[in-house]
PDB file of C-alpha atoms in Angstrom:
ATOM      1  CA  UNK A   1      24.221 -34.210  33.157  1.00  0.00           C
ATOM      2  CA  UNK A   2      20.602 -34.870  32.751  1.00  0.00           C
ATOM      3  CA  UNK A   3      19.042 -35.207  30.235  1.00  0.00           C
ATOM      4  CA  UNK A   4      15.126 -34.715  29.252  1.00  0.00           C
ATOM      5  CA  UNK A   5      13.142 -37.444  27.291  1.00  0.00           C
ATOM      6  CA  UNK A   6      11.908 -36.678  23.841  1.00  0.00           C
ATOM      7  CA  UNK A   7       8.366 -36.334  24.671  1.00  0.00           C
ATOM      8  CA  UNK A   8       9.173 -34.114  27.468  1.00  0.00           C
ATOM      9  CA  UNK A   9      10.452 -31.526  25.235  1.00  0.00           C
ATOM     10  CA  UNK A  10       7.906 -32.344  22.802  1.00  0.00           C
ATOM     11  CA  UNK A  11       5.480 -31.160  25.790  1.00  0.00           C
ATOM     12  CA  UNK A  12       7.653 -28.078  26.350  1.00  0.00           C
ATOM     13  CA  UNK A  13       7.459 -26.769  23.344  1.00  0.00           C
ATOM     14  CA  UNK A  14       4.200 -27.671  21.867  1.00  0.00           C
ATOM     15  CA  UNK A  15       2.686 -25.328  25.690  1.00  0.00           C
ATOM     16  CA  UNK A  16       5.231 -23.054  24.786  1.00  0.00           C
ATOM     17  CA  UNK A  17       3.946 -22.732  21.097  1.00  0.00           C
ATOM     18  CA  UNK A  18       0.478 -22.194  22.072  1.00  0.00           C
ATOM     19  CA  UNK A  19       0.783 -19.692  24.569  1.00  0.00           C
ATOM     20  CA  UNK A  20       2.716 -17.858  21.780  1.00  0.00           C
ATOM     21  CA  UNK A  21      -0.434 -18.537  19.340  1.00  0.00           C
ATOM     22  CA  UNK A  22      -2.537 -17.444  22.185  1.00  0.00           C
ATOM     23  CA  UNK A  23      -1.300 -13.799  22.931  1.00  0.00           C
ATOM     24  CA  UNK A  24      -0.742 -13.260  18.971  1.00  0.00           C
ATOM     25  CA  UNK A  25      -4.543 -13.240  18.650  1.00  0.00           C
ATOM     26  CA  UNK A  26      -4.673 -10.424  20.354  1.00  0.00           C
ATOM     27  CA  UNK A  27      -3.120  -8.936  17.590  1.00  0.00           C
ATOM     28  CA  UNK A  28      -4.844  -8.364  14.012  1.00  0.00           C
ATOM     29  CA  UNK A  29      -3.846  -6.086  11.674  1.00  0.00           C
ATOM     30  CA  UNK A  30      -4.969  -2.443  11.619  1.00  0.00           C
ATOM     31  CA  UNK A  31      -8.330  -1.288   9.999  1.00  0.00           C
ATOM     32  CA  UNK A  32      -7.259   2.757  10.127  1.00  0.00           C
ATOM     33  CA  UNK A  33      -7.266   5.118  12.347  1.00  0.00           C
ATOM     34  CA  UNK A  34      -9.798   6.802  14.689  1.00  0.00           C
ATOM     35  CA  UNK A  35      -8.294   9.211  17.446  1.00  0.00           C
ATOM     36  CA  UNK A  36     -11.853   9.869  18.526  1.00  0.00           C
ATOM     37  CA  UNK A  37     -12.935   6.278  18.782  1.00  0.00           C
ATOM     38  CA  UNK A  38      -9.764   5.097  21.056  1.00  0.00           C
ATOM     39  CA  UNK A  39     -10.290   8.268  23.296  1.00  0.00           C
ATOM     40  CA  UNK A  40     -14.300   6.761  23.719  1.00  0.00           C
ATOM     41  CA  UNK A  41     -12.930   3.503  25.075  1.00  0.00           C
ATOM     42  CA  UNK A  42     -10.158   5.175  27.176  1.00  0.00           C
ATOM     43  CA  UNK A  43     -12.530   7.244  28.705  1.00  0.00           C
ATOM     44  CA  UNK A  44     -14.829   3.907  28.798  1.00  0.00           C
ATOM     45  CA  UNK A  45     -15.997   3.202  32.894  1.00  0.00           C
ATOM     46  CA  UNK A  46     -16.151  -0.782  31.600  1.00  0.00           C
ATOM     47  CA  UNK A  47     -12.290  -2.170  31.813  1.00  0.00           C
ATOM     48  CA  UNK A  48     -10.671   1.074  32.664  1.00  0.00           C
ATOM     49  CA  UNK A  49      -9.648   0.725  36.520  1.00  0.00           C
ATOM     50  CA  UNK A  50      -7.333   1.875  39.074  1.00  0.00           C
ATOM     51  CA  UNK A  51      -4.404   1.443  39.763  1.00  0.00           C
ATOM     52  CA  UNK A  52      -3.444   1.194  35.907  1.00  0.00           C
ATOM     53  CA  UNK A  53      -6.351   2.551  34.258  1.00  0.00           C
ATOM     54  CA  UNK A  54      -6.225   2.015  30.408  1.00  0.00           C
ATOM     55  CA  UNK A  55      -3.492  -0.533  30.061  1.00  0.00           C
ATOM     56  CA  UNK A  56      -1.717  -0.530  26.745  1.00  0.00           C
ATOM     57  CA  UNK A  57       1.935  -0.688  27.156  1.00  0.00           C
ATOM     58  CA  UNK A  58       2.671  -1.955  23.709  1.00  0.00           C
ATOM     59  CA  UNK A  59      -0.023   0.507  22.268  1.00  0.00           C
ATOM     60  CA  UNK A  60      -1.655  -2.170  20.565  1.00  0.00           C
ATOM     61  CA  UNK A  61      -4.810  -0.144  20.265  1.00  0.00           C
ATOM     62  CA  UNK A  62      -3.055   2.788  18.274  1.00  0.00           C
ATOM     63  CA  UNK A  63      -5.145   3.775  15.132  1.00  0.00           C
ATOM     64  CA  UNK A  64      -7.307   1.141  15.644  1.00  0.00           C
ATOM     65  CA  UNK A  65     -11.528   1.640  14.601  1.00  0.00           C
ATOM     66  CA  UNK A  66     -14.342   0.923  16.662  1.00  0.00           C
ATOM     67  CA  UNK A  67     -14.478  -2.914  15.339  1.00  0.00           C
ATOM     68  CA  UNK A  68     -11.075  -3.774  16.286  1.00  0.00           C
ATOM     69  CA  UNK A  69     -11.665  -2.080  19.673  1.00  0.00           C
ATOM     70  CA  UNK A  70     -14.512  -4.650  19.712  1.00  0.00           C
ATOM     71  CA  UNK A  71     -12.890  -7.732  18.679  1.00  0.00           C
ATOM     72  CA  UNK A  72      -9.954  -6.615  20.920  1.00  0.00           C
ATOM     73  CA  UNK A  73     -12.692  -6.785  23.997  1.00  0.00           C
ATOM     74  CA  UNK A  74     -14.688  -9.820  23.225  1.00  0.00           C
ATOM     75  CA  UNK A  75     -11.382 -11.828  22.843  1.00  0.00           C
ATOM     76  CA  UNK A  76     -10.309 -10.592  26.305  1.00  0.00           C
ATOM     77  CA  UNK A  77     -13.358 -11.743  27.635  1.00  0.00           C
ATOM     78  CA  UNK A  78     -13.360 -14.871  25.928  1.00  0.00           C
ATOM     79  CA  UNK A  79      -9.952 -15.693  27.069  1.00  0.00           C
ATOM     80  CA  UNK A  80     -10.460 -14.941  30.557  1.00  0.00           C
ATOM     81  CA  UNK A  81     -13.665 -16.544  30.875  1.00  0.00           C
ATOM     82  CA  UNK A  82     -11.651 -19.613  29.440  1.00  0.00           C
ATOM     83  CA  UNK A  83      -8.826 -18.817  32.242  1.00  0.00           C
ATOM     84  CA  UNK A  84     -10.971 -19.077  34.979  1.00  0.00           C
ATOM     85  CA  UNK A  85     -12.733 -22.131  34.067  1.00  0.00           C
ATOM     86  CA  UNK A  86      -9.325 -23.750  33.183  1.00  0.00           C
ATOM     87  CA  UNK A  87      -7.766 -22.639  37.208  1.00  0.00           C
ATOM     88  CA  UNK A  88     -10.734 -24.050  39.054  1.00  0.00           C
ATOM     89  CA  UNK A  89     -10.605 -27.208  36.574  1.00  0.00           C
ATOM     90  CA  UNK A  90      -6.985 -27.278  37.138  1.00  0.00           C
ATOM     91  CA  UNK A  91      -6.941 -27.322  41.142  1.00  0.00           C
ATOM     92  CA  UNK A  92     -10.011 -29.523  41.038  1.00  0.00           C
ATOM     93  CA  UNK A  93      -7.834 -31.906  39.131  1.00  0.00           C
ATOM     94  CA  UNK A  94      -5.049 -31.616  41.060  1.00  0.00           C
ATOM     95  CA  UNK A  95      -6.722 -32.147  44.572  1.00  0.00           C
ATOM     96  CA  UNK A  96      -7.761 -35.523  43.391  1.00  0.00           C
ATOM     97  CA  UNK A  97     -11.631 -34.668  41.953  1.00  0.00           C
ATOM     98  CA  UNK A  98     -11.287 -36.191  38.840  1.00  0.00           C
ATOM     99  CA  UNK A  99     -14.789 -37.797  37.569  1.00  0.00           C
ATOM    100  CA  UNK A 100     -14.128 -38.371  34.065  1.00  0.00           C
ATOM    101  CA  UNK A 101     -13.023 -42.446  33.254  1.00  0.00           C
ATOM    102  CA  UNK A 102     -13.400 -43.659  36.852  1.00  0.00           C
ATOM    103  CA  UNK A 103     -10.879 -41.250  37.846  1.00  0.00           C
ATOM    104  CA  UNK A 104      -8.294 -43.358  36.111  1.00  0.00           C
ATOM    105  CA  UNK A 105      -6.614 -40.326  34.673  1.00  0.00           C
ATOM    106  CA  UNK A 106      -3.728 -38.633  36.359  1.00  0.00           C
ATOM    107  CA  UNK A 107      -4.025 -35.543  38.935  1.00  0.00           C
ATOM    108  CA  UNK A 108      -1.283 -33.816  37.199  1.00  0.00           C
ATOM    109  CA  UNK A 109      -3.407 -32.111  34.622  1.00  0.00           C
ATOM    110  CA  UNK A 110      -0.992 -31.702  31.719  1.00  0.00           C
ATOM    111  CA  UNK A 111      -0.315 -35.878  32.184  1.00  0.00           C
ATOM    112  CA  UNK A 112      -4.424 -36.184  32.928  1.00  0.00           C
ATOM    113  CA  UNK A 113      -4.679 -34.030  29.122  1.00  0.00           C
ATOM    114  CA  UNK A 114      -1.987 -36.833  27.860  1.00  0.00           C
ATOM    115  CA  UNK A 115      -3.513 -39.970  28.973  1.00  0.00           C
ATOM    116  CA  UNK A 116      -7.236 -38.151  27.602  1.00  0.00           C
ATOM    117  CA  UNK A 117      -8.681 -41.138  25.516  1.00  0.00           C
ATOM    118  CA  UNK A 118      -9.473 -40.213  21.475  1.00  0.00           C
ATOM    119  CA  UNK A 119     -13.419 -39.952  22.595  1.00  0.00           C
ATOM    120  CA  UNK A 120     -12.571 -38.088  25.385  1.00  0.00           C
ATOM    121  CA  UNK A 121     -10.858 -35.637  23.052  1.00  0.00           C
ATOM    122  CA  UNK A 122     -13.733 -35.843  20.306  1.00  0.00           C
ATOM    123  CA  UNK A 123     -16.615 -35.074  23.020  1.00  0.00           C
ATOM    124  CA  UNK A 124     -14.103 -32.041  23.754  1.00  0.00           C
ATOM    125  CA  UNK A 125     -13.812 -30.462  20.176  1.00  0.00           C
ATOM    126  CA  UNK A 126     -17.292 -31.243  19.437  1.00  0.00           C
ATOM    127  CA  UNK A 127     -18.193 -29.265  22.814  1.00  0.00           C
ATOM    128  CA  UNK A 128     -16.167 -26.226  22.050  1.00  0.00           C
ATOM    129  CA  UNK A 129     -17.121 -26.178  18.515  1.00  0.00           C
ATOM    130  CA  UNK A 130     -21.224 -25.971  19.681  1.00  0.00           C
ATOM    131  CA  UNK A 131     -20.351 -23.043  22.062  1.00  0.00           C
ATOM    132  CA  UNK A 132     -18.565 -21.895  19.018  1.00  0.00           C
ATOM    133  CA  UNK A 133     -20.939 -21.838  16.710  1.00  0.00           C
ATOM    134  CA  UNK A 134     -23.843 -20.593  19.118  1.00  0.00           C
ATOM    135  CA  UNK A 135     -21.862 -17.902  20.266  1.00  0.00           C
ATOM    136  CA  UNK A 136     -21.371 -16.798  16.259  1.00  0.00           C
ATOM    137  CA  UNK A 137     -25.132 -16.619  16.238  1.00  0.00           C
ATOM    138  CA  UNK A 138     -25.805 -14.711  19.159  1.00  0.00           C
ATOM    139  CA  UNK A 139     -23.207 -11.891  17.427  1.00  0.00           C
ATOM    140  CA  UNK A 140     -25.378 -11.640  14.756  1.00  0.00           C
ATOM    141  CA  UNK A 141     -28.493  -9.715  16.306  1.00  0.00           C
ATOM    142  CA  UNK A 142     -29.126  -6.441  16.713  1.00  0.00           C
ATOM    143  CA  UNK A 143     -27.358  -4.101  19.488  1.00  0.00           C
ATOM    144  CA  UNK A 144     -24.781  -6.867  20.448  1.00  0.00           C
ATOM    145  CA  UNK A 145     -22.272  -5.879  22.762  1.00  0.00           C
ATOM    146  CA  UNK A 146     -18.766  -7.883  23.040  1.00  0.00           C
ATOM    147  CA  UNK A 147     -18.724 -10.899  25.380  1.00  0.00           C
ATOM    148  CA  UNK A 148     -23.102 -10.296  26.212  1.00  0.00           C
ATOM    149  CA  UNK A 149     -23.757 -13.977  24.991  1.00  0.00           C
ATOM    150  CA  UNK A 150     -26.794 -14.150  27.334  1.00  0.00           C
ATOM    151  CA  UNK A 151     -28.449 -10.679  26.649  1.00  0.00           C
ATOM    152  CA  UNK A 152     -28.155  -8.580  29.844  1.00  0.00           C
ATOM    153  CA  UNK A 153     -27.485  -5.608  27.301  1.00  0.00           C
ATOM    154  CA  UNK A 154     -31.113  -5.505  26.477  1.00  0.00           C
ATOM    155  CA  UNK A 155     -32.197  -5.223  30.082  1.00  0.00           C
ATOM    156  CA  UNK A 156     -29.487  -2.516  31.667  1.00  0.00           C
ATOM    157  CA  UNK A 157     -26.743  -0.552  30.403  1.00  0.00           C
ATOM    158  CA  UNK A 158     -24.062   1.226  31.520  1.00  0.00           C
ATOM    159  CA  UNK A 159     -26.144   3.728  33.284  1.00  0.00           C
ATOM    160  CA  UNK A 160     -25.974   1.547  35.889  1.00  0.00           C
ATOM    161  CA  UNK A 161     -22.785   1.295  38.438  1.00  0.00           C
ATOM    162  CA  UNK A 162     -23.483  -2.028  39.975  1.00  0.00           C
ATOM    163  CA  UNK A 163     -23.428  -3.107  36.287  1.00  0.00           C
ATOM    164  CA  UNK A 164     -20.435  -1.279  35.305  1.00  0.00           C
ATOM    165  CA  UNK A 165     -19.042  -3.025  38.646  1.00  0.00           C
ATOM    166  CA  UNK A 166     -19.751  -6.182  37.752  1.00  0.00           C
ATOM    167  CA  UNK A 167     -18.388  -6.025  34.110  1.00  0.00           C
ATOM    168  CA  UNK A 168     -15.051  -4.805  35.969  1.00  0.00           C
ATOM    169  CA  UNK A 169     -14.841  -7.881  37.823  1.00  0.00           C
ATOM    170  CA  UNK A 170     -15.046 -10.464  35.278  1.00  0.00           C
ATOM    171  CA  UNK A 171     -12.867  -8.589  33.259  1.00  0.00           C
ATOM    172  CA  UNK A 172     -10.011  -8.367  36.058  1.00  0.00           C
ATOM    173  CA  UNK A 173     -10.868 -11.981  37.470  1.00  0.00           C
ATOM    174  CA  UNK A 174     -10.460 -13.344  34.141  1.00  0.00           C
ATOM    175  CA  UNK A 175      -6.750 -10.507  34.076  1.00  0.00           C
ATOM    176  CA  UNK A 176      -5.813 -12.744  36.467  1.00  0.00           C
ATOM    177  CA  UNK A 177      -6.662 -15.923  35.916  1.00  0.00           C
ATOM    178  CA  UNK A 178      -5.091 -15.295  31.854  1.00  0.00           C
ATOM    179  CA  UNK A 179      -1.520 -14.575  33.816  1.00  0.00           C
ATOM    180  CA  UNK A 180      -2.382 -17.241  36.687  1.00  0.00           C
ATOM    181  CA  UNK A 181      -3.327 -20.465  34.218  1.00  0.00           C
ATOM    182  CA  UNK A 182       0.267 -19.065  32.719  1.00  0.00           C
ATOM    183  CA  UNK A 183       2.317 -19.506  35.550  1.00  0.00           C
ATOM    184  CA  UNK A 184       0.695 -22.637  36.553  1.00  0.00           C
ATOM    185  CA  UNK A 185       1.798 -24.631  33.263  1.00  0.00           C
ATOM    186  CA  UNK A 186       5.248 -22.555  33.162  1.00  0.00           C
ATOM    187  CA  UNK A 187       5.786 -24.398  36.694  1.00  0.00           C
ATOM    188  CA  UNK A 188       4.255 -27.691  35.808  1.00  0.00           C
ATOM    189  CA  UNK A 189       6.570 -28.178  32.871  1.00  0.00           C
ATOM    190  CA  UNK A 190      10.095 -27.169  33.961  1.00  0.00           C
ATOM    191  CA  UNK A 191       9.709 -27.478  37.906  1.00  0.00           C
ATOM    192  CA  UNK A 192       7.057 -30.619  37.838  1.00  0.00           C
ATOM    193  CA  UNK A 193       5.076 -29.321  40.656  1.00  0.00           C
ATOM    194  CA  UNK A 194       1.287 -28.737  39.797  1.00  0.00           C
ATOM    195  CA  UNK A 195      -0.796 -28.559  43.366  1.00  0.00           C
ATOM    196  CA  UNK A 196      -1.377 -26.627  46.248  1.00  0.00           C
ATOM    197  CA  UNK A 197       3.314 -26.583  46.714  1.00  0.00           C
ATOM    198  CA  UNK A 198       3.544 -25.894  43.394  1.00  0.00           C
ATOM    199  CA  UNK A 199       5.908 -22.769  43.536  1.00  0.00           C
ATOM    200  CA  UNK A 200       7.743 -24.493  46.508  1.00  0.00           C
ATOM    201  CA  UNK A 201      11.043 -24.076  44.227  1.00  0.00           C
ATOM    202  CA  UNK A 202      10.889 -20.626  44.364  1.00  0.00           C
ATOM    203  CA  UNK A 203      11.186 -20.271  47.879  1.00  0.00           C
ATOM    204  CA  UNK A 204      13.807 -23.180  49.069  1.00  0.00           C
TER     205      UNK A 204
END
């Protein structure tokens, strides 16, 4: 019988752990309850499309107040804006484009995240904390709207349909690439396979 090294599992269940963390902050605890306000946002063009329309299996957005609503949207925007990124970093990685340290790093990018020097991994935090912390600001001003970090709320609304379209597609691009960036890790660490063959195992 084989048998997995300790780090291995170490890996396994330190990914494991944080997509766990991950989907519990979409999750806070409830504010009250506003019948009117979660009829709004199902009734909302922005987020609401076919074929499922408003999407709440778990009826996470029972009772909850306009705020929550809010927080509920810019953290689905954050993390599929974050999704996206990380799948075209991911394949970029994996098909050999790897600038960082003379390419020294490994293609498979859960090893590549590994063998990440301590500076590499400071010049990360430090970057994520600035967008952080800029972001925070921008929430502050007046007529923010969740996920508008550059403005476009001040120019055009809702009014207008290629806007609403737009706003549709990044919200169901970054749908997918939440559940693709998923997959991708779930068949990096238990199959090994991370490029273009990756889900080769499921059809031998």
């Amino acid at each position: 019988r084989q048998h997995n090294p300790p780090h291995t599992i170490t890996m396994k269940t330190a990914i494991v752990a944080s997509l766990v963390a991950s989907a519990a902050a979409f999750a806070p605890a409830q504010t009250g309850k506003s019948t009117t306000q979660i009829n709004a946002w199902i009734n909302d063009q922005v987020g609401i499309t076919p074929p499922v329309g408003f999407f709440d299996p778990l009826g996470l957005s029972n009772g909850k107040d306009e705020a929550t609503m809010k927080y509920y949207r810019e953290a689905e925007l954050k993390h599929g804006r974050v999704a996206m990124a990380a799948c075209l970093g991911w394949y970029l990685n994996a098909g050999g484009v790897h600038p960082a340290f003379n390419s020294a790093l490994s293609n498979d990018p859960l090893k590549a995240m590994v063998e990440l020097p301590p500076v590499g991994w400071v010049q990360f935090v430090l970057g994520c904390g600035a967008i952080e912390w800029l972001a925070q600001q921008i929430k502050e001003r007046p007529g923010y709207n969740p996920g508008d970090l550059l403005g476009a709320a001040y120019w055009v609304d809702n009014s207008d349909e290629g806007w609403v379209q737009y706003q549709n597609k990044e919200l169901n691009n970054g749908r997918l690439a939440m559940l693709a960036i998923t997959g991708m890790i779930y068949q990096d660490v238990f199959t090994g396979e991370y490029g273009d063959m990756m889900y080769r195992q499921l059809v031998r």
